[in-house]
């Protein structure tokens, strides 16, 4: 039996972070919309209510029926979750005089409370709310406060139910992991969720699910699809066929290098060179979304053509991961974007869908890959957009532009590796700008292309900061690109963070 914690999502930006923290504590959890509690089950050990952008007294605020949860399972309400339980039970929640945001310190903690076991007065927490609980019902007991927030935390007497008006899941709450660990102890969790247990369980489930059926999987060279392929290969061996399409927009020599990596992994891979097909379809197209759609539909056509050469295929496997699933649904359950890596293929090919990584966060996929014995450079690869360099060439696509960008990008990425900076960066690449500028090479005046270097740090790509790379490194890379890449005479560095910018330029 796989024990789990259910996180009811009321729309907070940090809901996924709560899930990640629990997984780091070796407990499996599922994030579900606030009104979609899956019902009583021996597997469910406890429930966490997330924060929300709403005020509890807002007529449009999300409200949940907790009658089958409270008193039956341990419950932890975080920020809005805490305010909602107090408000729904007859307490008062009012707009704070000023928004309570940022660092604070607990100056009073009930010494006998299990949730705060090992946490001492003075412990730093992180507040982020515009409302505050000003009065709690009679059966609620105050267990922590700060200089500005009288009711920083409470417990409901007669229940294993707590509410905290701060965010234990964020880095700035220094004892946040301890508080979550205490809650898991209250829930009686064994904490045996690990990459090894995931592999064992998943391989067994895949064998049962797929039997002797044949499966086809689209490889991208990225972490997710590669780990999915190795897992499936472990479960069904020769019944898995992988297809790796080169749309001509990969990094320099990437198709050849990745095919060799897949040989080492013992995967059955068909490599398809479709460069000319994609270049022709993209000719004179500059609009970003149109480029994406052409590449997406072109990939479906090429993949479908190759897959039909394999007899009796019944399943399409994908490297979909948990954030893709969560982001595919709004908290009201309405689909807001498709998460399918190759959207449209399951319908066109009339195949059943297999997604062995659909329960994992990105960092967990890497841990599973490591446990499977995959090569470090495959596991640690930076994310790379599906449309490839098409969204890093601003404007129309030509083979010459692809060559220029591949050469510049190769210098930048190899430079990051040589300077031991690659693993310190979440994602990096070069963007070819639709700009030509004046330069001087030797005694000659030039009028050539400008490129932008982009490198960011992040944990999940939802937010990202520009990487503060050493000036000496940037100077060396700039000099090498201008001297070695014919067609480039200017290099700039992008120092925008996400938000307001995005990681990619298109």
Tab-separated table of C-alpha atoms in Angstrom:
chain	number	residue	atom	x	y	z
A	1	UNK	CA	0.000	0.000	0.000
A	2	UNK	CA	1.409	3.385	-1.048
A	3	UNK	CA	0.737	5.836	1.774
A	4	UNK	CA	0.113	9.416	0.718
A	5	UNK	CA	-0.721	12.937	1.802
A	6	UNK	CA	-3.403	14.819	-0.130
A	7	UNK	CA	-2.788	18.521	-0.796
A	8	UNK	CA	-5.975	20.451	-1.536
A	9	UNK	CA	-5.014	23.252	-3.926
A	10	UNK	CA	-6.802	26.572	-3.332
A	11	UNK	CA	-4.732	28.313	-6.029
A	12	UNK	CA	-1.489	29.249	-4.280
A	13	UNK	CA	1.687	29.802	-6.291
A	14	UNK	CA	3.538	27.640	-3.742
A	15	UNK	CA	1.243	24.592	-3.812
A	16	UNK	CA	3.710	22.643	-5.964
A	17	UNK	CA	6.452	23.601	-3.538
A	18	UNK	CA	4.525	21.994	-0.644
A	19	UNK	CA	4.405	18.801	-2.705
A	20	UNK	CA	8.107	18.923	-3.465
A	21	UNK	CA	8.980	19.416	0.197
A	22	UNK	CA	6.946	16.349	1.209
A	23	UNK	CA	8.626	14.281	-1.497
A	24	UNK	CA	12.014	15.461	-0.165
A	25	UNK	CA	10.897	13.995	3.172
A	26	UNK	CA	10.284	10.669	1.373
A	27	UNK	CA	6.497	10.807	1.484
A	28	UNK	CA	4.332	10.458	-1.604
A	29	UNK	CA	1.717	13.185	-2.059
A	30	UNK	CA	-0.915	14.177	-4.582
A	31	UNK	CA	-2.098	17.698	-5.392
A	32	UNK	CA	-5.814	17.863	-6.217
A	33	UNK	CA	-8.228	20.792	-6.737
A	34	UNK	CA	-9.687	22.117	-3.450
A	35	UNK	CA	-13.102	20.559	-4.218
A	36	UNK	CA	-11.878	17.159	-5.487
A	37	UNK	CA	-10.925	15.276	-2.315
A	38	UNK	CA	-10.695	11.643	-3.485
A	39	UNK	CA	-12.616	10.243	-0.485
A	40	UNK	CA	-11.645	8.109	2.480
A	41	UNK	CA	-8.906	5.567	1.892
A	42	UNK	CA	-6.437	3.662	4.053
A	43	UNK	CA	-3.668	5.029	1.831
A	44	UNK	CA	-4.419	8.661	2.775
A	45	UNK	CA	-2.574	9.563	5.965
A	46	UNK	CA	-3.280	13.297	6.151
A	47	UNK	CA	-4.446	16.419	4.321
A	48	UNK	CA	-2.823	19.822	3.738
A	49	UNK	CA	-4.853	22.888	2.676
A	50	UNK	CA	-2.804	25.265	0.520
A	51	UNK	CA	-2.765	29.047	0.369
A	52	UNK	CA	-4.832	31.058	-2.110
A	53	UNK	CA	-4.860	34.442	-3.847
A	54	UNK	CA	-8.396	35.021	-2.482
A	55	UNK	CA	-9.711	36.408	0.794
A	56	UNK	CA	-11.997	33.987	2.653
A	57	UNK	CA	-14.778	36.592	2.762
A	58	UNK	CA	-14.607	37.175	-1.006
A	59	UNK	CA	-17.870	35.862	-2.579
A	60	UNK	CA	-15.833	34.109	-5.280
A	61	UNK	CA	-13.319	32.523	-2.852
A	62	UNK	CA	-12.790	28.781	-3.094
A	63	UNK	CA	-14.555	26.938	-0.286
A	64	UNK	CA	-14.382	23.229	0.462
A	65	UNK	CA	-16.525	20.832	2.471
A	66	UNK	CA	-14.114	19.426	5.072
A	67	UNK	CA	-16.718	17.392	6.994
A	68	UNK	CA	-15.321	14.000	5.961
A	69	UNK	CA	-11.742	15.139	6.567
A	70	UNK	CA	-11.612	17.022	9.876
A	71	UNK	CA	-11.656	14.706	12.870
A	72	UNK	CA	-10.932	11.692	10.655
A	73	UNK	CA	-7.490	12.637	9.364
A	74	UNK	CA	-4.689	14.950	10.514
A	75	UNK	CA	-5.093	18.319	8.760
A	76	UNK	CA	-2.666	21.225	8.282
A	77	UNK	CA	-4.007	24.518	6.890
A	78	UNK	CA	-1.384	26.866	5.448
A	79	UNK	CA	-2.118	30.624	5.171
A	80	UNK	CA	-5.516	30.741	3.377
A	81	UNK	CA	-6.081	27.123	4.467
A	82	UNK	CA	-5.725	28.180	8.110
A	83	UNK	CA	-7.914	31.259	7.622
A	84	UNK	CA	-10.607	29.256	5.815
A	85	UNK	CA	-10.937	26.707	8.648
A	86	UNK	CA	-11.133	29.463	11.284
A	87	UNK	CA	-13.644	31.503	9.236
A	88	UNK	CA	-15.824	28.476	8.379
A	89	UNK	CA	-16.004	27.564	12.089
A	90	UNK	CA	-17.210	30.993	13.184
A	91	UNK	CA	-13.926	32.843	13.700
A	92	UNK	CA	-13.058	36.263	12.293
A	93	UNK	CA	-10.700	37.008	9.408
A	94	UNK	CA	-10.131	40.656	8.537
A	95	UNK	CA	-7.942	42.690	6.235
A	96	UNK	CA	-4.635	43.404	7.938
A	97	UNK	CA	-3.727	47.047	8.504
A	98	UNK	CA	-0.835	46.532	6.099
A	99	UNK	CA	0.060	43.504	4.040
A	100	UNK	CA	2.010	41.032	6.177
A	101	UNK	CA	4.742	39.972	3.805
A	102	UNK	CA	8.314	38.817	4.364
A	103	UNK	CA	10.405	37.587	7.253
A	104	UNK	CA	9.069	37.439	10.805
A	105	UNK	CA	10.018	35.603	13.976
A	106	UNK	CA	7.953	33.421	16.282
A	107	UNK	CA	8.105	35.019	19.718
A	108	UNK	CA	5.762	32.618	21.513
A	109	UNK	CA	5.223	28.885	20.944
A	110	UNK	CA	3.190	26.419	23.002
A	111	UNK	CA	5.881	24.139	24.427
A	112	UNK	CA	3.726	21.011	24.414
A	113	UNK	CA	2.508	21.171	20.805
A	114	UNK	CA	3.444	18.270	18.515
A	115	UNK	CA	3.495	20.375	15.337
A	116	UNK	CA	6.145	22.715	16.789
A	117	UNK	CA	8.229	19.982	18.408
A	118	UNK	CA	11.894	21.091	18.304
A	119	UNK	CA	11.049	24.614	17.053
A	120	UNK	CA	12.076	27.376	19.454
A	121	UNK	CA	10.934	30.992	19.960
A	122	UNK	CA	12.841	33.305	17.659
A	123	UNK	CA	12.600	30.903	14.716
A	124	UNK	CA	12.353	32.792	11.396
A	125	UNK	CA	9.208	32.311	9.300
A	126	UNK	CA	7.851	33.783	6.047
A	127	UNK	CA	4.532	35.618	5.940
A	128	UNK	CA	2.602	36.392	2.753
A	129	UNK	CA	-0.976	37.486	3.338
A	130	UNK	CA	-3.180	40.569	3.232
A	131	UNK	CA	-5.702	39.181	5.762
A	132	UNK	CA	-5.260	38.008	9.304
A	133	UNK	CA	-7.239	35.838	11.745
A	134	UNK	CA	-8.384	38.237	14.458
A	135	UNK	CA	-10.591	35.872	16.470
A	136	UNK	CA	-10.688	32.081	16.741
A	137	UNK	CA	-13.659	29.897	17.768
A	138	UNK	CA	-13.844	28.509	21.326
A	139	UNK	CA	-12.462	25.065	20.506
A	140	UNK	CA	-9.432	26.590	18.765
A	141	UNK	CA	-6.245	27.090	20.784
A	142	UNK	CA	-3.507	29.621	19.950
A	143	UNK	CA	-0.120	27.878	19.778
A	144	UNK	CA	2.190	30.478	18.191
A	145	UNK	CA	2.420	34.223	17.552
A	146	UNK	CA	4.784	36.888	16.229
A	147	UNK	CA	5.284	40.538	17.173
A	148	UNK	CA	2.657	41.589	14.598
A	149	UNK	CA	0.463	38.492	14.243
A	150	UNK	CA	-1.245	37.344	17.430
A	151	UNK	CA	-2.626	34.138	15.908
A	152	UNK	CA	0.316	32.880	13.823
A	153	UNK	CA	-0.748	29.269	14.477
A	154	UNK	CA	-3.574	27.375	16.174
A	155	UNK	CA	-4.725	23.861	16.974
A	156	UNK	CA	-8.343	22.669	17.046
A	157	UNK	CA	-8.912	20.844	20.317
A	158	UNK	CA	-10.271	17.300	20.013
A	159	UNK	CA	-8.869	16.993	16.477
A	160	UNK	CA	-5.472	16.526	14.883
A	161	UNK	CA	-6.040	19.786	13.014
A	162	UNK	CA	-3.657	22.744	12.842
A	163	UNK	CA	-3.523	26.060	11.000
A	164	UNK	CA	-0.470	28.288	10.401
A	165	UNK	CA	-0.624	31.762	8.846
A	166	UNK	CA	2.925	31.489	7.489
A	167	UNK	CA	4.478	29.338	4.748
A	168	UNK	CA	6.553	26.409	6.071
A	169	UNK	CA	7.260	25.228	2.515
A	170	UNK	CA	9.395	28.234	1.503
A	171	UNK	CA	13.142	28.484	1.987
A	172	UNK	CA	12.907	31.562	4.234
A	173	UNK	CA	10.981	29.662	6.946
A	174	UNK	CA	14.105	28.179	8.487
A	175	UNK	CA	12.372	25.412	10.474
A	176	UNK	CA	9.735	24.817	7.803
A	177	UNK	CA	10.968	21.335	6.918
A	178	UNK	CA	10.981	20.395	10.612
A	179	UNK	CA	7.373	21.568	10.961
A	180	UNK	CA	6.335	19.512	7.909
A	181	UNK	CA	8.284	16.546	9.262
A	182	UNK	CA	6.442	16.885	12.577
A	183	UNK	CA	3.143	16.859	10.686
A	184	UNK	CA	4.158	13.681	8.848
A	185	UNK	CA	5.022	12.082	12.203
A	186	UNK	CA	1.567	13.077	13.484
A	187	UNK	CA	0.128	11.388	10.374
A	188	UNK	CA	2.079	8.205	11.158
A	189	UNK	CA	3.865	8.189	7.782
A	190	UNK	CA	6.543	5.525	7.281
A	191	UNK	CA	8.358	7.814	4.841
A	192	UNK	CA	9.472	5.080	2.458
A	193	UNK	CA	8.925	6.933	-0.848
A	194	UNK	CA	12.272	6.838	-2.709
A	195	UNK	CA	13.612	6.520	-6.270
A	196	UNK	CA	14.359	2.819	-5.656
A	197	UNK	CA	10.831	2.120	-4.369
A	198	UNK	CA	9.364	4.107	-7.273
A	199	UNK	CA	11.327	2.055	-9.825
A	200	UNK	CA	10.340	-1.256	-8.228
A	201	UNK	CA	6.644	-0.320	-8.056
A	202	UNK	CA	6.529	1.278	-11.519
A	203	UNK	CA	8.273	-1.593	-13.333
A	204	UNK	CA	5.808	-4.031	-11.753
A	205	UNK	CA	2.849	-1.804	-12.734
A	206	UNK	CA	4.144	-1.380	-16.308
A	207	UNK	CA	4.479	-5.142	-16.730
A	208	UNK	CA	0.868	-5.596	-15.589
A	209	UNK	CA	-0.434	-2.654	-17.632
A	210	UNK	CA	1.334	-3.486	-20.907
A	211	UNK	CA	1.677	-7.278	-20.855
A	212	UNK	CA	3.062	-8.367	-24.245
A	213	UNK	CA	1.798	-5.243	-26.053
A	214	UNK	CA	4.159	-3.190	-28.216
A	215	UNK	CA	4.918	0.394	-27.199
A	216	UNK	CA	6.345	3.313	-29.186
A	217	UNK	CA	7.982	6.310	-27.502
A	218	UNK	CA	9.161	9.637	-28.924
A	219	UNK	CA	12.619	10.523	-27.619
A	220	UNK	CA	13.782	14.127	-27.489
A	221	UNK	CA	17.243	13.655	-26.011
A	222	UNK	CA	15.995	15.310	-22.800
A	223	UNK	CA	15.917	13.928	-19.272
A	224	UNK	CA	12.206	13.081	-19.060
A	225	UNK	CA	11.826	11.043	-22.237
A	226	UNK	CA	15.194	9.311	-21.671
A	227	UNK	CA	14.315	8.199	-18.123
A	228	UNK	CA	10.855	7.080	-19.299
A	229	UNK	CA	12.515	4.992	-22.026
A	230	UNK	CA	14.960	3.300	-19.628
A	231	UNK	CA	12.132	2.502	-17.185
A	232	UNK	CA	9.995	1.011	-19.955
A	233	UNK	CA	12.969	-0.913	-21.338
A	234	UNK	CA	13.477	-2.422	-17.870
A	235	UNK	CA	9.820	-3.497	-17.826
A	236	UNK	CA	9.126	-4.682	-21.384
A	237	UNK	CA	12.498	-4.842	-23.186
A	238	UNK	CA	12.249	-5.558	-26.927
A	239	UNK	CA	8.552	-4.594	-27.033
A	240	UNK	CA	9.607	-0.929	-26.743
A	241	UNK	CA	10.608	0.988	-29.875
A	242	UNK	CA	11.888	4.557	-29.508
A	243	UNK	CA	11.825	7.143	-32.298
A	244	UNK	CA	14.202	10.118	-32.241
A	245	UNK	CA	13.354	12.763	-34.841
A	246	UNK	CA	15.994	15.262	-35.931
A	247	UNK	CA	14.026	18.310	-37.076
A	248	UNK	CA	17.221	20.156	-37.932
A	249	UNK	CA	16.854	22.470	-34.943
A	250	UNK	CA	18.836	20.539	-32.359
A	251	UNK	CA	22.148	21.693	-30.903
A	252	UNK	CA	25.367	21.124	-32.846
A	253	UNK	CA	26.040	17.373	-33.355
A	254	UNK	CA	23.319	16.578	-30.803
A	255	UNK	CA	21.560	13.971	-32.946
A	256	UNK	CA	24.750	11.890	-33.342
A	257	UNK	CA	25.816	12.249	-29.691
A	258	UNK	CA	22.406	11.359	-28.266
A	259	UNK	CA	22.020	8.343	-30.576
A	260	UNK	CA	25.348	7.024	-29.220
A	261	UNK	CA	24.136	7.591	-25.644
A	262	UNK	CA	20.982	5.604	-26.363
A	263	UNK	CA	23.082	2.755	-27.781
A	264	UNK	CA	24.940	2.575	-24.449
A	265	UNK	CA	21.609	2.337	-22.645
A	266	UNK	CA	20.604	-0.676	-24.743
A	267	UNK	CA	17.525	1.044	-26.172
A	268	UNK	CA	15.951	0.089	-29.484
A	269	UNK	CA	16.016	3.494	-31.222
A	270	UNK	CA	15.077	4.531	-34.749
A	271	UNK	CA	16.769	7.811	-35.739
A	272	UNK	CA	14.991	9.914	-38.368
A	273	UNK	CA	16.735	12.724	-40.266
A	274	UNK	CA	13.887	15.077	-41.204
A	275	UNK	CA	15.843	18.346	-41.521
A	276	UNK	CA	14.883	19.181	-45.099
A	277	UNK	CA	11.206	18.434	-44.415
A	278	UNK	CA	11.094	20.908	-41.498
A	279	UNK	CA	13.211	23.610	-43.196
A	280	UNK	CA	10.833	23.576	-46.150
A	281	UNK	CA	7.745	23.837	-43.915
A	282	UNK	CA	9.297	26.735	-41.935
A	283	UNK	CA	10.421	28.716	-44.965
A	284	UNK	CA	9.578	32.450	-44.598
A	285	UNK	CA	7.673	31.878	-41.307
A	286	UNK	CA	8.542	34.417	-38.579
A	287	UNK	CA	5.577	34.407	-36.162
A	288	UNK	CA	6.593	32.428	-33.015
A	289	UNK	CA	3.328	30.572	-32.413
A	290	UNK	CA	3.071	29.641	-36.090
A	291	UNK	CA	6.606	28.221	-35.963
A	292	UNK	CA	5.678	26.112	-32.918
A	293	UNK	CA	2.515	24.796	-34.585
A	294	UNK	CA	4.333	23.881	-37.798
A	295	UNK	CA	7.014	21.988	-35.861
A	296	UNK	CA	4.399	20.283	-33.647
A	297	UNK	CA	2.245	19.120	-36.556
A	298	UNK	CA	5.329	18.190	-38.602
A	299	UNK	CA	6.637	16.071	-35.737
A	300	UNK	CA	3.288	14.258	-35.543
A	301	UNK	CA	3.406	13.486	-39.277
A	302	UNK	CA	7.011	12.219	-39.208
A	303	UNK	CA	6.502	10.233	-36.009
A	304	UNK	CA	3.231	8.729	-37.254
A	305	UNK	CA	4.853	7.684	-40.527
A	306	UNK	CA	7.702	5.892	-38.706
A	307	UNK	CA	5.446	4.325	-36.068
A	308	UNK	CA	3.235	2.781	-38.769
A	309	UNK	CA	6.244	0.792	-39.968
A	310	UNK	CA	6.145	-1.109	-36.660
A	311	UNK	CA	3.525	-3.850	-36.543
A	312	UNK	CA	0.824	-4.127	-33.876
A	313	UNK	CA	1.731	-1.098	-31.739
A	314	UNK	CA	-0.937	-0.475	-29.085
A	315	UNK	CA	0.604	2.141	-26.776
A	316	UNK	CA	2.229	5.552	-27.074
A	317	UNK	CA	4.603	6.332	-24.186
A	318	UNK	CA	5.516	9.884	-23.167
A	319	UNK	CA	7.829	11.515	-20.646
A	320	UNK	CA	5.033	13.620	-19.100
A	321	UNK	CA	5.903	14.656	-15.524
A	322	UNK	CA	3.805	15.803	-12.562
A	323	UNK	CA	4.024	19.590	-13.086
A	324	UNK	CA	2.695	19.001	-16.640
A	325	UNK	CA	-0.324	17.189	-15.183
A	326	UNK	CA	-0.978	19.841	-12.520
A	327	UNK	CA	-0.603	22.734	-14.979
A	328	UNK	CA	-2.984	21.034	-17.416
A	329	UNK	CA	-5.891	21.592	-15.071
A	330	UNK	CA	-7.125	24.719	-13.373
A	331	UNK	CA	-8.191	24.157	-9.771
A	332	UNK	CA	-11.757	24.029	-10.993
A	333	UNK	CA	-10.832	21.002	-13.112
A	334	UNK	CA	-11.036	22.823	-16.457
A	335	UNK	CA	-8.312	21.988	-18.984
A	336	UNK	CA	-6.331	25.153	-19.677
A	337	UNK	CA	-3.520	23.645	-21.752
A	338	UNK	CA	-2.585	20.251	-23.067
A	339	UNK	CA	0.345	18.636	-21.282
A	340	UNK	CA	0.975	16.010	-23.952
A	341	UNK	CA	4.583	16.255	-25.093
A	342	UNK	CA	3.420	15.348	-28.610
A	343	UNK	CA	-0.154	16.616	-28.391
A	344	UNK	CA	-2.430	15.117	-31.039
A	345	UNK	CA	-0.510	11.868	-31.502
A	346	UNK	CA	-2.664	9.641	-29.262
A	347	UNK	CA	-5.805	10.712	-31.154
A	348	UNK	CA	-4.268	10.501	-34.636
A	349	UNK	CA	-2.651	7.108	-34.060
A	350	UNK	CA	-5.544	5.707	-32.009
A	351	UNK	CA	-3.107	4.478	-29.356
A	352	UNK	CA	-3.509	4.151	-25.599
A	353	UNK	CA	-1.309	6.477	-23.547
A	354	UNK	CA	1.413	5.349	-21.115
A	355	UNK	CA	3.087	7.968	-18.894
A	356	UNK	CA	5.398	6.250	-16.367
A	357	UNK	CA	6.758	9.523	-14.907
A	358	UNK	CA	3.431	11.298	-14.485
A	359	UNK	CA	3.775	11.279	-10.664
A	360	UNK	CA	7.287	12.775	-10.503
A	361	UNK	CA	8.716	16.284	-10.195
A	362	UNK	CA	11.763	17.168	-12.346
A	363	UNK	CA	14.310	16.707	-9.575
A	364	UNK	CA	12.782	13.295	-8.793
A	365	UNK	CA	13.091	12.253	-12.455
A	366	UNK	CA	16.817	12.986	-12.181
A	367	UNK	CA	17.074	10.945	-8.953
A	368	UNK	CA	15.298	8.026	-10.636
A	369	UNK	CA	17.657	8.287	-13.625
A	370	UNK	CA	20.610	8.186	-11.264
A	371	UNK	CA	19.159	5.127	-9.496
A	372	UNK	CA	18.740	3.447	-12.908
A	373	UNK	CA	22.473	3.922	-13.530
A	374	UNK	CA	22.104	6.390	-16.390
A	375	UNK	CA	25.062	8.525	-17.465
A	376	UNK	CA	25.468	11.732	-15.492
A	377	UNK	CA	25.526	14.023	-18.549
A	378	UNK	CA	22.148	12.653	-19.672
A	379	UNK	CA	20.550	13.113	-16.245
A	380	UNK	CA	21.940	16.611	-15.721
A	381	UNK	CA	21.071	17.949	-19.165
A	382	UNK	CA	19.501	21.391	-19.152
A	383	UNK	CA	15.871	21.635	-20.308
A	384	UNK	CA	15.632	22.319	-24.048
A	385	UNK	CA	12.497	23.554	-25.862
A	386	UNK	CA	10.609	21.049	-28.033
A	387	UNK	CA	10.770	23.356	-31.110
A	388	UNK	CA	14.514	23.586	-30.458
A	389	UNK	CA	16.508	26.441	-31.938
A	390	UNK	CA	13.439	27.649	-33.879
A	391	UNK	CA	12.378	29.656	-30.816
A	392	UNK	CA	15.923	30.960	-30.350
A	393	UNK	CA	16.112	32.329	-33.890
A	394	UNK	CA	13.969	35.455	-33.806
A	395	UNK	CA	12.377	35.799	-37.208
A	396	UNK	CA	12.366	33.339	-40.097
A	397	UNK	CA	14.382	30.118	-40.127
A	398	UNK	CA	17.128	29.392	-42.656
A	399	UNK	CA	19.779	26.684	-42.685
A	400	UNK	CA	22.477	29.381	-42.491
A	401	UNK	CA	20.892	30.950	-39.386
A	402	UNK	CA	20.711	27.510	-37.759
A	403	UNK	CA	24.430	27.000	-38.503
A	404	UNK	CA	25.376	30.348	-36.952
A	405	UNK	CA	23.318	29.703	-33.843
A	406	UNK	CA	24.561	26.116	-33.427
A	407	UNK	CA	28.185	27.288	-33.568
A	408	UNK	CA	27.652	30.125	-31.076
A	409	UNK	CA	25.572	27.940	-28.748
A	410	UNK	CA	28.219	25.185	-28.832
A	411	UNK	CA	30.910	27.615	-27.685
A	412	UNK	CA	28.700	28.900	-24.850
A	413	UNK	CA	27.580	25.470	-23.561
A	414	UNK	CA	31.039	23.902	-23.803
A	415	UNK	CA	32.450	26.964	-22.063
A	416	UNK	CA	30.018	26.489	-19.163
A	417	UNK	CA	31.214	22.883	-18.837
A	418	UNK	CA	34.914	23.793	-19.026
A	419	UNK	CA	34.504	26.455	-16.341
A	420	UNK	CA	32.468	24.059	-14.098
A	421	UNK	CA	29.439	26.352	-14.386
A	422	UNK	CA	27.065	24.039	-16.299
A	423	UNK	CA	25.617	22.283	-13.230
A	424	UNK	CA	25.169	25.618	-11.420
A	425	UNK	CA	22.802	26.839	-14.145
A	426	UNK	CA	19.236	25.594	-14.719
A	427	UNK	CA	19.147	26.431	-18.418
A	428	UNK	CA	21.377	28.199	-20.908
A	429	UNK	CA	21.491	28.966	-24.600
A	430	UNK	CA	22.159	31.569	-27.259
A	431	UNK	CA	19.525	33.607	-29.094
A	432	UNK	CA	20.109	34.844	-32.644
A	433	UNK	CA	18.668	38.343	-32.833
A	434	UNK	CA	17.029	39.868	-35.933
A	435	UNK	CA	19.532	42.689	-35.616
A	436	UNK	CA	22.682	43.517	-37.523
A	437	UNK	CA	25.205	45.936	-36.140
A	438	UNK	CA	28.325	47.714	-37.273
A	439	UNK	CA	31.652	46.290	-36.240
A	440	UNK	CA	35.350	46.354	-37.178
A	441	UNK	CA	37.417	43.240	-37.910
A	442	UNK	CA	41.005	43.925	-38.898
A	443	UNK	CA	40.838	47.066	-40.987
A	444	UNK	CA	37.434	46.240	-42.406
A	445	UNK	CA	34.011	47.519	-41.416
A	446	UNK	CA	31.475	44.708	-40.797
A	447	UNK	CA	27.699	44.651	-40.666
A	448	UNK	CA	26.776	41.340	-39.096
A	449	UNK	CA	24.525	39.527	-36.587
A	450	UNK	CA	24.141	40.090	-32.861
A	451	UNK	CA	23.525	37.198	-30.457
A	452	UNK	CA	22.322	37.212	-26.846
A	453	UNK	CA	23.580	34.784	-24.210
A	454	UNK	CA	20.883	33.539	-21.805
A	455	UNK	CA	21.581	31.635	-18.560
A	456	UNK	CA	19.215	31.304	-15.605
A	457	UNK	CA	19.088	29.699	-12.180
A	458	UNK	CA	15.853	28.054	-11.052
A	459	UNK	CA	14.420	25.023	-9.271
A	460	UNK	CA	11.342	24.357	-11.395
A	461	UNK	CA	11.285	26.986	-14.205
A	462	UNK	CA	8.161	28.624	-12.731
A	463	UNK	CA	10.417	31.472	-11.622
A	464	UNK	CA	14.020	32.093	-12.647
A	465	UNK	CA	16.851	34.549	-11.981
A	466	UNK	CA	19.522	35.471	-14.497
A	467	UNK	CA	22.741	33.683	-13.645
A	468	UNK	CA	25.503	35.961	-12.392
A	469	UNK	CA	28.284	34.353	-14.419
A	470	UNK	CA	31.874	35.575	-13.923
A	471	UNK	CA	32.878	38.542	-16.074
A	472	UNK	CA	36.053	36.684	-17.107
A	473	UNK	CA	33.949	33.806	-18.418
A	474	UNK	CA	31.571	36.105	-20.336
A	475	UNK	CA	34.527	37.966	-21.849
A	476	UNK	CA	36.114	34.682	-23.015
A	477	UNK	CA	32.871	33.351	-24.512
A	478	UNK	CA	32.112	36.654	-26.257
A	479	UNK	CA	35.610	36.793	-27.715
A	480	UNK	CA	35.463	33.156	-28.899
A	481	UNK	CA	32.049	33.555	-30.555
A	482	UNK	CA	33.039	36.738	-32.417
A	483	UNK	CA	36.380	35.271	-33.546
A	484	UNK	CA	35.165	31.773	-34.467
A	485	UNK	CA	31.570	32.141	-35.694
A	486	UNK	CA	31.394	33.651	-39.154
A	487	UNK	CA	28.428	36.038	-39.268
A	488	UNK	CA	28.499	37.323	-35.646
A	489	UNK	CA	30.180	40.564	-34.567
A	490	UNK	CA	28.359	41.426	-31.335
A	491	UNK	CA	27.469	39.481	-28.156
A	492	UNK	CA	25.163	40.709	-25.371
A	493	UNK	CA	24.100	39.087	-22.070
A	494	UNK	CA	20.430	38.888	-21.032
A	495	UNK	CA	19.995	39.998	-17.384
A	496	UNK	CA	16.186	39.638	-17.197
A	497	UNK	CA	14.491	37.463	-14.573
A	498	UNK	CA	11.244	35.481	-14.821
A	499	UNK	CA	8.843	37.129	-14.185
A	500	UNK	CA	8.503	39.576	-15.872
A	501	UNK	CA	10.540	38.050	-18.719
A	502	UNK	CA	10.367	34.388	-19.749
A	503	UNK	CA	13.340	32.021	-20.017
A	504	UNK	CA	13.006	31.657	-23.791
A	505	UNK	CA	12.645	34.727	-26.009
A	506	UNK	CA	9.795	33.227	-28.044
